[in-house]
Amino acid sequence: MYKNIKIINQNNEGEGIAKINNKVIFVPYTLKNDVVDLEIAKNNKKYDIGKLINIIISSEERRNVMCPYYYNCGGCNIMHQLYNYQLEFKKNKIINNLKHITNIDIDNIDIEYDDEYYYRNHITLSVKGNIIGFLKRNSNDIVDIDKCIISSKIINDKINEIKIFLNKYKDNNINKISIKSYKEILIEIESNKFSLKDEFIKYVKCDSLYLNNKLIYGKDKADIDFGKYKFKISNKSFFQKNTNIALKLYDYIKDNIDLNSNVLDLYCGIGSIGIYIANKAKSVIGVEIIDDAVKDAKNNAILNNINNIEFISGKVEDNISNINNIDTIIVDPPRVGINKKAINDIIKINPNKIIYVSCNSTTLARDINHLKEHYIIKKMKLFDMFPNTYHCESVCVLERR
Ligand SMILES: C[S@@+](CC[C@H](N)C(=O)[O-])C[C@H]1O[C@@H](n2cnc3c(N)ncnc32)[C@H](O)[C@@H]1O
């Protein structure tokens, strides 16, 4: 065991950083200025993973956590950090990633935030017999939970109902359950052999029940109320996980759309961003890989009386090279960022503005590095979509040089 080790910083995943004999050690659950006793849990070539044994001096950033499962459960990672310091951590992480990867200096970034608890509208939990919860860090063991304080109150009610069902029917053969709480509740069960549908819906009230992406009860789509807009969403389509923050994020995008511009909304999901900004734009084209999501997007445009929008089903990288006369491109890619071919196509389309919505500052910085010869960062704002975790959403407004 190593004693009295000072934590000097925090890595991109919120773990404390220490140095022993010049080797970097990442120590989960520690914070800058903690002094701790630690053991080495895993040796790697470039860095080791430490295990916190004792806190000798506690960082000013530390707090007691409200969640009884936190130190076992792999769901959250920085709940032990006071919320204002979590926000600072996220700002610094993005500023540092941009500096290191693109050599672009950003002094300060504003961050929008809302409730730090009860915000998630969608979770997926693992199940074994009557045990339900997230997986323990780096393990396949399930941490049995009765509640999840970052998930919505409705999701917590559903966890209670599901637990009653699981306790009654331990031989349920369920592997995973995903719960989505919008205006309506959509539940999906993953199982190789599930035959307790009637029993399940007796205990768990929901509007839609899917088994392995096949509807077995209720409506095929769930209704979402989103500001003054209404969306319908299919089981496998993507929707933002924190509705309150998503509204602030969409407002920021809309503020940055020029009146009467032609907009391309790439990675558009169920068309929600394009529909949200459509009354400011002259035309909008959305592109999305999941065909069900594109069908949802087309229905959602009709549902919201938007008629200057169209959608293309397919990969962004396969579908935008022939598009031209675009003023603004919105991109909201998954964590892997934008495909290199798609970036080259975006540069060829040559829009005045690119509004990059990102959930991963490393791939954001990599992609901006590819764009920086042609575009400069005009504005940037962060949105704390996932409090108590190291994840952070950002919107970067780039303008043509
Ligand atoms: C972060 S979500 C954004 C969705 C939407 N913009 C929103 O605000 O709800 C990313 C979306 O990109 C889609 N996607 C992933 N890879 C893609 C690709 N290569 N081409 C097109 N869409 C893709 C996913 O299916 C998902 O709907």
GROMACS .gro file of C-alpha atoms and ligand atoms in nm:
model
  428
    1MET     CA    1   0.000   0.000   0.000
    2TYR     CA    2   0.117   0.355  -0.075
    3LYS     CA    3   0.049   0.605   0.203
    4ASN     CA    4  -0.018   0.979   0.205
    5ILE     CA    5  -0.035   1.020  -0.172
    6LYS     CA    6  -0.154   1.357  -0.298
    7ILE     CA    7  -0.403   1.365  -0.586
    8ILE     CA    8  -0.284   1.627  -0.832
    9ASN     CA    9  -0.558   1.641  -1.093
   10GLN     CA   10  -0.854   1.465  -1.256
   11ASN     CA   11  -0.846   1.268  -1.584
   12ASN     CA   12  -1.107   1.289  -1.864
   13GLU     CA   13  -1.318   1.023  -1.691
   14GLY     CA   14  -1.325   1.207  -1.360
   15GLU     CA   15  -1.070   0.983  -1.184
   16GLY     CA   16  -0.804   1.139  -0.962
   17ILE     CA   17  -0.446   1.146  -1.094
   18ALA     CA   18  -0.150   1.068  -0.869
   19LYS     CA   19   0.217   1.012  -0.948
   20ILE     CA   20   0.435   0.754  -0.773
   21ASN     CA   21   0.797   0.714  -0.886
   22ASN     CA   22   0.707   0.926  -1.188
   23LYS     CA   23   0.440   0.681  -1.303
   24VAL     CA   24   0.084   0.810  -1.345
   25ILE     CA   25  -0.189   0.638  -1.144
   26PHE     CA   26  -0.559   0.690  -1.205
   27VAL     CA   27  -0.754   0.652  -0.881
   28PRO     CA   28  -1.134   0.628  -0.908
   29TYR     CA   29  -1.336   0.824  -0.647
   30THR     CA   30  -1.051   1.062  -0.563
   31LEU     CA   31  -1.031   1.436  -0.627
   32LYS     CA   32  -0.766   1.702  -0.667
   33ASN     CA   33  -0.606   1.786  -0.328
   34ASP     CA   34  -0.720   1.465  -0.158
   35VAL     CA   35  -0.437   1.296   0.032
   36VAL     CA   36  -0.500   0.922   0.028
   37ASP     CA   37  -0.367   0.575   0.096
   38LEU     CA   38  -0.396   0.360  -0.214
   39GLU     CA   39  -0.315   0.023  -0.359
   40ILE     CA   40  -0.231  -0.058  -0.719
   41ALA     CA   41  -0.528  -0.251  -0.860
   42LYS     CA   42  -0.395  -0.294  -1.211
   43ASN     CA   43  -0.059  -0.241  -1.381
   44ASN     CA   44  -0.053  -0.097  -1.730
   45LYS     CA   45   0.247   0.001  -1.941
   46LYS     CA   46   0.188   0.376  -1.937
   47TYR     CA   47  -0.024   0.418  -1.623
   48ASP     CA   48  -0.155   0.214  -1.331
   49ILE     CA   49  -0.506   0.196  -1.187
   50GLY     CA   50  -0.520   0.263  -0.815
   51LYS     CA   51  -0.769   0.157  -0.552
   52LEU     CA   52  -0.863   0.410  -0.286
   53ILE     CA   53  -0.805   0.264   0.061
   54ASN     CA   54  -0.824   0.563   0.301
   55ILE     CA   55  -0.881   0.933   0.267
   56ILE     CA   56  -0.629   1.108   0.495
   57ILE     CA   57  -0.707   1.468   0.393
   58SER     CA   58  -1.029   1.533   0.206
   59SER     CA   59  -1.040   1.764  -0.096
   60GLU     CA   60  -1.251   2.081  -0.069
   61GLU     CA   61  -1.436   1.945  -0.376
   62ARG     CA   62  -1.562   1.632  -0.197
   63ARG     CA   63  -1.913   1.574  -0.063
   64ASN     CA   64  -2.115   1.290   0.088
   65VAL     CA   65  -2.325   1.120  -0.178
   66MET     CA   66  -2.701   1.070  -0.156
   67CYS     CA   67  -2.699   0.745  -0.353
   68PRO     CA   68  -2.653   0.431  -0.140
   69TYR     CA   69  -2.512   0.233  -0.436
   70TYR     CA   70  -2.270   0.490  -0.574
   71TYR     CA   71  -1.937   0.335  -0.471
   72ASN     CA   72  -2.040  -0.005  -0.613
   73CYS     CA   73  -2.251   0.087  -0.912
   74GLY     CA   74  -2.085   0.170  -1.245
   75GLY     CA   75  -2.363   0.411  -1.349
   76CYS     CA   76  -2.225   0.744  -1.215
   77ASN     CA   77  -1.861   0.844  -1.167
   78ILE     CA   78  -1.829   1.190  -1.009
   79MET     CA   79  -2.121   1.208  -0.766
   80HIS     CA   80  -1.869   1.249  -0.481
   81GLN     CA   81  -1.766   1.586  -0.630
   82LEU     CA   82  -1.961   1.901  -0.531
   83TYR     CA   83  -2.179   2.001  -0.823
   84ASN     CA   84  -2.012   2.340  -0.888
   85TYR     CA   85  -1.676   2.160  -0.911
   86GLN     CA   86  -1.829   1.901  -1.147
   87LEU     CA   87  -1.919   2.191  -1.377
   88GLU     CA   88  -1.564   2.331  -1.353
   89PHE     CA   89  -1.422   1.984  -1.427
   90LYS     CA   90  -1.633   1.960  -1.744
   91LYS     CA   91  -1.534   2.308  -1.863
   92ASN     CA   92  -1.164   2.236  -1.807
   93LYS     CA   93  -1.187   1.899  -1.977
   94ILE     CA   94  -1.321   2.055  -2.298
   95ILE     CA   95  -1.080   2.350  -2.286
   96ASN     CA   96  -0.786   2.109  -2.235
   97ASN     CA   97  -0.897   1.868  -2.510
   98LEU     CA   98  -0.926   2.156  -2.756
   99LYS     CA   99  -0.589   2.292  -2.652
  100HIS     CA  100  -0.407   1.957  -2.673
  101ILE     CA  101  -0.567   1.823  -2.989
  102THR     CA  102  -0.627   2.139  -3.196
  103ASN     CA  103  -0.398   2.393  -3.031
  104ILE     CA  104  -0.698   2.627  -3.006
  105ASP     CA  105  -0.715   2.836  -2.687
  106ILE     CA  106  -1.054   2.899  -2.530
  107ASP     CA  107  -1.047   3.117  -2.216
  108ASN     CA  108  -1.378   3.032  -2.064
  109ILE     CA  109  -1.701   2.857  -2.163
  110ASP     CA  110  -2.051   2.904  -2.022
  111ILE     CA  111  -2.227   2.594  -1.903
  112GLU     CA  112  -2.605   2.548  -1.877
  113TYR     CA  113  -2.731   2.320  -1.606
  114ASP     CA  114  -3.054   2.217  -1.442
  115ASP     CA  115  -3.153   1.957  -1.179
  116GLU     CA  116  -2.862   1.731  -1.091
  117TYR     CA  117  -3.094   1.450  -0.976
  118TYR     CA  118  -3.400   1.278  -1.127
  119TYR     CA  119  -3.316   1.401  -1.478
  120ARG     CA  120  -3.276   1.087  -1.694
  121ASN     CA  121  -3.575   0.989  -1.906
  122HIS     CA  122  -3.420   0.660  -2.024
  123ILE     CA  123  -3.218   0.386  -1.852
  124THR     CA  124  -3.121   0.029  -1.933
  125LEU     CA  125  -3.077  -0.207  -1.639
  126SER     CA  126  -2.936  -0.559  -1.627
  127VAL     CA  127  -3.147  -0.835  -1.472
  128LYS     CA  128  -3.070  -1.175  -1.323
  129GLY     CA  129  -3.353  -1.353  -1.139
  130ASN     CA  130  -3.488  -1.093  -0.896
  131ILE     CA  131  -3.177  -0.872  -0.913
  132ILE     CA  132  -3.193  -0.554  -1.123
  133GLY     CA  133  -2.938  -0.275  -1.161
  134PHE     CA  134  -2.633  -0.139  -1.339
  135LEU     CA  135  -2.317  -0.344  -1.375
  136LYS     CA  136  -2.040  -0.295  -1.124
  137ARG     CA  137  -1.739  -0.110  -1.268
  138ASN     CA  138  -1.528  -0.339  -1.492
  139SER     CA  139  -1.739  -0.641  -1.402
  140ASN     CA  140  -2.046  -0.837  -1.508
  141ASP     CA  141  -2.188  -0.840  -1.153
  142ILE     CA  142  -2.516  -0.655  -1.117
  143VAL     CA  143  -2.551  -0.406  -0.831
  144ASP     CA  144  -2.905  -0.465  -0.706
  145ILE     CA  145  -3.092  -0.133  -0.672
  146ASP     CA  146  -3.431  -0.016  -0.544
  147LYS     CA  147  -3.392   0.331  -0.692
  148CYS     CA  148  -3.173   0.545  -0.916
  149ILE     CA  149  -3.159   0.908  -0.807
  150ILE     CA  150  -3.039   1.040  -1.143
  151SER     CA  151  -3.340   0.884  -1.321
  152SER     CA  152  -3.686   1.042  -1.338
  153LYS     CA  153  -3.940   0.983  -1.061
  154ILE     CA  154  -4.150   0.784  -1.309
  155ILE     CA  155  -3.856   0.554  -1.388
  156ASN     CA  156  -3.814   0.503  -1.013
  157ASP     CA  157  -4.182   0.406  -0.983
  158LYS     CA  158  -4.130   0.156  -1.267
  159ILE     CA  159  -3.820   0.010  -1.094
  160ASN     CA  160  -4.040  -0.054  -0.787
  161GLU     CA  161  -4.311  -0.220  -0.995
  162ILE     CA  162  -4.056  -0.430  -1.186
  163LYS     CA  163  -3.895  -0.543  -0.857
  164ILE     CA  164  -4.231  -0.666  -0.730
  165PHE     CA  165  -4.274  -0.860  -1.055
  166LEU     CA  166  -3.918  -1.002  -1.042
  167ASN     CA  167  -3.961  -1.116  -0.682
  168LYS     CA  168  -4.280  -1.296  -0.775
  169TYR     CA  169  -4.136  -1.451  -1.094
  170LYS     CA  170  -3.767  -1.523  -1.040
  171ASP     CA  171  -3.754  -1.762  -1.339
  172ASN     CA  172  -3.825  -1.479  -1.579
  173ASN     CA  173  -3.527  -1.525  -1.818
  174ILE     CA  174  -3.491  -1.148  -1.857
  175ASN     CA  175  -3.138  -1.019  -1.936
  176LYS     CA  176  -3.204  -0.647  -1.966
  177ILE     CA  177  -3.487  -0.399  -1.924
  178SER     CA  178  -3.488  -0.055  -2.076
  179ILE     CA  179  -3.734   0.203  -1.941
  180LYS     CA  180  -3.819   0.526  -2.124
  181SER     CA  181  -4.034   0.786  -1.947
  182TYR     CA  182  -4.166   1.055  -2.177
  183LYS     CA  183  -4.530   1.167  -2.180
  184GLU     CA  184  -4.584   0.792  -2.226
  185ILE     CA  185  -4.384   0.500  -2.090
  186LEU     CA  186  -4.208   0.257  -2.318
  187ILE     CA  187  -4.040  -0.055  -2.183
  188GLU     CA  188  -3.823  -0.304  -2.370
  189ILE     CA  189  -3.729  -0.647  -2.237
  190GLU     CA  190  -3.426  -0.834  -2.373
  191SER     CA  191  -3.457  -1.209  -2.325
  192ASN     CA  192  -3.399  -1.532  -2.517
  193LYS     CA  193  -3.703  -1.695  -2.361
  194PHE     CA  194  -3.966  -1.468  -2.203
  195SER     CA  195  -4.320  -1.593  -2.162
  196LEU     CA  196  -4.461  -1.381  -1.880
  197LYS     CA  197  -4.608  -1.089  -2.074
  198ASP     CA  198  -4.950  -1.097  -1.905
  199GLU     CA  199  -4.795  -1.124  -1.559
  200PHE     CA  200  -4.549  -0.841  -1.639
  201ILE     CA  201  -4.814  -0.592  -1.751
  202LYS     CA  202  -5.027  -0.679  -1.449
  203TYR     CA  203  -4.748  -0.550  -1.222
  204VAL     CA  204  -4.578  -0.292  -1.445
  205LYS     CA  205  -4.803  -0.026  -1.597
  206CYS     CA  206  -4.673   0.104  -1.930
  207ASP     CA  207  -4.800   0.231  -2.266
  208SER     CA  208  -4.576   0.010  -2.482
  209LEU     CA  209  -4.398  -0.315  -2.410
  210TYR     CA  210  -4.137  -0.448  -2.652
  211LEU     CA  211  -3.963  -0.785  -2.640
  212ASN     CA  212  -3.632  -0.784  -2.833
  213ASN     CA  213  -3.752  -0.485  -3.038
  214LYS     CA  214  -4.088  -0.651  -3.120
  215LEU     CA  215  -4.404  -0.485  -2.987
  216ILE     CA  216  -4.593  -0.729  -2.761
  217TYR     CA  217  -4.831  -0.490  -2.583
  218GLY     CA  218  -4.974  -0.140  -2.629
  219LYS     CA  219  -4.879   0.132  -2.877
  220ASP     CA  220  -4.589   0.099  -3.120
  221LYS     CA  221  -4.469   0.456  -3.057
  222ALA     CA  222  -4.444   0.670  -2.744
  223ASP     CA  223  -4.556   1.035  -2.726
  224ILE     CA  224  -4.305   1.299  -2.616
  225ASP     CA  225  -4.399   1.655  -2.515
  226PHE     CA  226  -4.106   1.883  -2.592
  227GLY     CA  227  -4.169   2.257  -2.538
  228LYS     CA  228  -4.447   2.346  -2.779
  229TYR     CA  229  -4.362   2.047  -3.000
  230LYS     CA  230  -4.494   1.692  -2.993
  231PHE     CA  231  -4.294   1.394  -3.111
  232LYS     CA  232  -4.367   1.027  -3.152
  233ILE     CA  233  -4.078   0.788  -3.111
  234SER     CA  234  -4.027   0.422  -3.204
  235ASN     CA  235  -3.848   0.181  -2.975
  236LYS     CA  236  -3.503   0.193  -3.141
  237SER     CA  237  -3.496   0.562  -3.233
  238PHE     CA  238  -3.271   0.798  -3.037
  239PHE     CA  239  -3.401   1.078  -2.819
  240GLN     CA  240  -3.205   1.308  -2.585
  241LYS     CA  241  -3.186   1.160  -2.233
  242ASN     CA  242  -3.235   1.483  -2.034
  243THR     CA  243  -3.541   1.667  -2.163
  244ASN     CA  244  -3.493   1.995  -1.967
  245ILE     CA  245  -3.133   2.037  -2.084
  246ALA     CA  246  -3.220   1.927  -2.439
  247LEU     CA  247  -3.471   2.214  -2.455
  248LYS     CA  248  -3.201   2.465  -2.355
  249LEU     CA  249  -2.960   2.310  -2.606
  250TYR     CA  250  -3.214   2.325  -2.891
  251ASP     CA  251  -3.291   2.691  -2.803
  252TYR     CA  252  -2.920   2.770  -2.832
  253ILE     CA  253  -2.904   2.599  -3.173
  254LYS     CA  254  -3.213   2.791  -3.287
  255ASP     CA  255  -3.062   3.124  -3.171
  256ASN     CA  256  -2.766   3.049  -3.398
  257ILE     CA  257  -2.968   2.971  -3.710
  258ASP     CA  258  -2.988   3.264  -3.954
  259LEU     CA  259  -3.333   3.366  -4.077
  260ASN     CA  260  -3.433   3.206  -4.408
  261SER     CA  261  -3.125   2.987  -4.430
  262ASN     CA  262  -3.100   2.647  -4.593
  263VAL     CA  263  -3.007   2.397  -4.323
  264LEU     CA  264  -2.870   2.042  -4.329
  265ASP     CA  265  -2.941   1.851  -4.005
  266LEU     CA  266  -2.697   1.557  -3.998
  267TYR     CA  267  -2.745   1.259  -3.761
  268CYS     CA  268  -3.101   1.386  -3.714
  269GLY     CA  269  -3.263   1.098  -3.519
  270ILE     CA  270  -3.641   1.152  -3.511
  271GLY     CA  271  -3.597   1.494  -3.672
  272SER     CA  272  -3.635   1.683  -3.346
  273ILE     CA  273  -3.365   1.951  -3.401
  274GLY     CA  274  -3.467   2.017  -3.763
  275ILE     CA  275  -3.835   2.045  -3.669
  276TYR     CA  276  -3.749   2.271  -3.371
  277ILE     CA  277  -3.559   2.521  -3.588
  278ALA     CA  278  -3.766   2.484  -3.910
  279ASN     CA  279  -3.979   2.797  -3.868
  280LYS     CA  280  -3.664   3.010  -3.869
  281ALA     CA  281  -3.515   2.837  -4.175
  282LYS     CA  282  -3.605   2.844  -4.542
  283SER     CA  283  -3.552   2.469  -4.581
  284VAL     CA  284  -3.420   2.179  -4.376
  285ILE     CA  285  -3.286   1.840  -4.487
  286GLY     CA  286  -3.231   1.574  -4.218
  287VAL     CA  287  -3.007   1.266  -4.263
  288GLU     CA  288  -3.026   0.962  -4.033
  289ILE     CA  289  -2.906   0.600  -4.051
  290ILE     CA  290  -3.194   0.430  -3.864
  291ASP     CA  291  -3.485   0.388  -4.100
  292ASP     CA  292  -3.748   0.371  -3.821
  293ALA     CA  293  -3.616   0.703  -3.689
  294VAL     CA  294  -3.652   0.856  -4.038
  295LYS     CA  295  -4.012   0.729  -4.052
  296ASP     CA  296  -4.068   0.888  -3.709
  297ALA     CA  297  -3.907   1.211  -3.835
  298LYS     CA  298  -4.142   1.229  -4.136
  299ASN     CA  299  -4.446   1.169  -3.911
  300ASN     CA  300  -4.320   1.423  -3.658
  301ALA     CA  301  -4.288   1.690  -3.927
  302ILE     CA  302  -4.655   1.632  -4.021
  303LEU     CA  303  -4.760   1.620  -3.654
  304ASN     CA  304  -4.604   1.963  -3.598
  305ASN     CA  305  -4.729   2.116  -3.926
  306ILE     CA  306  -4.375   2.165  -4.061
  307ASN     CA  307  -4.363   2.153  -4.439
  308ASN     CA  308  -4.020   2.294  -4.531
  309ILE     CA  309  -3.835   1.981  -4.416
  310GLU     CA  310  -3.737   1.653  -4.581
  311PHE     CA  311  -3.544   1.351  -4.463
  312ILE     CA  312  -3.292   1.110  -4.615
  313SER     CA  313  -3.256   0.758  -4.475
  314GLY     CA  314  -2.895   0.633  -4.475
  315LYS     CA  315  -2.544   0.705  -4.359
  316VAL     CA  316  -2.430   1.068  -4.360
  317GLU     CA  317  -2.106   0.966  -4.534
  318ASP     CA  318  -2.302   0.801  -4.820
  319ASN     CA  319  -2.562   1.072  -4.877
  320ILE     CA  320  -2.435   1.428  -4.866
  321SER     CA  321  -2.179   1.457  -5.145
  322ASN     CA  322  -2.439   1.577  -5.399
  323ILE     CA  323  -2.612   1.826  -5.170
  324ASN     CA  324  -2.538   2.193  -5.230
  325ASN     CA  325  -2.672   2.542  -5.163
  326ILE     CA  326  -2.658   2.494  -4.784
  327ASP     CA  327  -2.600   2.787  -4.545
  328THR     CA  328  -2.575   2.599  -4.218
  329ILE     CA  329  -2.492   2.239  -4.132
  330ILE     CA  330  -2.593   2.105  -3.791
  331VAL     CA  331  -2.409   1.787  -3.688
  332ASP     CA  332  -2.502   1.580  -3.382
  333PRO     CA  333  -2.301   1.258  -3.426
  334PRO     CA  334  -2.271   0.966  -3.182
  335ARG     CA  335  -1.964   0.945  -2.953
  336VAL     CA  336  -1.735   0.830  -3.239
  337GLY     CA  337  -1.774   1.171  -3.403
  338ILE     CA  338  -1.794   1.246  -3.775
  339ASN     CA  339  -1.660   1.003  -4.035
  340LYS     CA  340  -1.358   1.145  -4.226
  341LYS     CA  341  -1.532   1.120  -4.564
  342ALA     CA  342  -1.833   1.307  -4.421
  343ILE     CA  343  -1.601   1.583  -4.294
  344ASN     CA  344  -1.450   1.621  -4.643
  345ASP     CA  345  -1.801   1.635  -4.793
  346ILE     CA  346  -1.901   1.901  -4.538
  347ILE     CA  347  -1.597   2.108  -4.637
  348LYS     CA  348  -1.694   2.070  -5.006
  349ILE     CA  349  -2.055   2.179  -4.937
  350ASN     CA  350  -1.890   2.490  -4.795
  351PRO     CA  351  -2.163   2.621  -4.559
  352ASN     CA  352  -2.119   2.958  -4.383
  353LYS     CA  353  -2.177   2.792  -4.051
  354ILE     CA  354  -2.138   2.453  -3.888
  355ILE     CA  355  -2.317   2.395  -3.557
  356TYR     CA  356  -2.147   2.095  -3.398
  357VAL     CA  357  -2.339   1.926  -3.114
  358SER     CA  358  -2.109   1.680  -2.937
  359CYS     CA  359  -2.129   1.433  -2.649
  360ASN     CA  360  -1.756   1.353  -2.664
  361SER     CA  361  -1.500   1.632  -2.640
  362THR     CA  362  -1.216   1.410  -2.770
  363THR     CA  363  -1.383   1.334  -3.103
  364LEU     CA  364  -1.516   1.693  -3.117
  365ALA     CA  365  -1.158   1.822  -3.090
  366ARG     CA  366  -1.033   1.569  -3.348
  367ASP     CA  367  -1.304   1.678  -3.596
  368ILE     CA  368  -1.248   2.048  -3.533
  369ASN     CA  369  -0.880   1.985  -3.600
  370HIS     CA  370  -0.980   1.861  -3.948
  371LEU     CA  371  -1.209   2.159  -4.002
  372LYS     CA  372  -0.988   2.433  -3.861
  373GLU     CA  373  -0.815   2.524  -4.187
  374HIS     CA  374  -1.157   2.633  -4.322
  375TYR     CA  375  -1.360   2.717  -4.008
  376ILE     CA  376  -1.301   2.905  -3.683
  377ILE     CA  377  -1.480   2.858  -3.353
  378LYS     CA  378  -1.708   3.157  -3.315
  379LYS     CA  379  -1.896   3.051  -3.001
  380MET     CA  380  -1.922   2.756  -2.772
  381LYS     CA  381  -2.150   2.654  -2.487
  382LEU     CA  382  -2.170   2.347  -2.266
  383PHE     CA  383  -2.488   2.176  -2.150
  384ASP     CA  384  -2.470   1.946  -1.848
  385MET     CA  385  -2.691   1.674  -1.988
  386PHE     CA  386  -2.554   1.408  -1.749
  387PRO     CA  387  -2.481   1.546  -1.399
  388ASN     CA  388  -2.286   1.315  -1.166
  389THR     CA  389  -2.117   1.147  -1.462
  390TYR     CA  390  -1.809   1.264  -1.654
  391HIS     CA  391  -2.012   1.309  -1.974
  392CYS     CA  392  -2.088   1.655  -2.107
  393GLU     CA  393  -2.269   1.786  -2.412
  394SER     CA  394  -2.135   2.086  -2.601
  395VAL     CA  395  -2.244   2.304  -2.891
  396CYS     CA  396  -1.976   2.467  -3.099
  397VAL     CA  397  -2.064   2.729  -3.360
  398LEU     CA  398  -1.803   2.735  -3.636
  399GLU     CA  399  -1.790   3.001  -3.907
  400ARG     CA  400  -1.617   2.988  -4.243
  401ARG     CA  401  -1.283   3.173  -4.245
  402LIG     C1  402  -2.653   1.178  -3.071
  402LIG     S1  403  -2.784   1.116  -3.170
  402LIG     C2  404  -2.858   1.268  -3.223
  402LIG     C3  405  -3.001   1.259  -3.266
  402LIG     C4  406  -3.076   1.391  -3.286
  402LIG     N1  407  -2.995   1.492  -3.348
  402LIG     C5  408  -3.137   1.442  -3.158
  402LIG     O1  409  -3.111   1.555  -3.118
  402LIG     O2  410  -3.217   1.367  -3.097
  402LIG     C6  411  -2.695   1.055  -3.308
  402LIG     C7  412  -2.781   1.000  -3.418
  402LIG     O3  413  -2.697   0.966  -3.528
  402LIG     C8  414  -2.742   0.845  -3.588
  402LIG     N2  415  -2.627   0.792  -3.664
  402LIG     C9  416  -2.521   0.723  -3.616
  402LIG     N3  417  -2.431   0.702  -3.714
  402LIG    C10  418  -2.481   0.757  -3.828
  402LIG    C11  419  -2.434   0.771  -3.962
  402LIG     N4  420  -2.317   0.719  -3.999
  402LIG     N5  421  -2.511   0.835  -4.052
  402LIG    C12  422  -2.632   0.886  -4.014
  402LIG     N6  423  -2.681   0.879  -3.888
  402LIG    C13  424  -2.606   0.816  -3.796
  402LIG    C14  425  -2.793   0.764  -3.470
  402LIG     O4  426  -2.885   0.666  -3.513
  402LIG    C15  427  -2.858   0.873  -3.383
  402LIG     O5  428  -2.994   0.891  -3.417
   0.00000   0.00000   0.00000
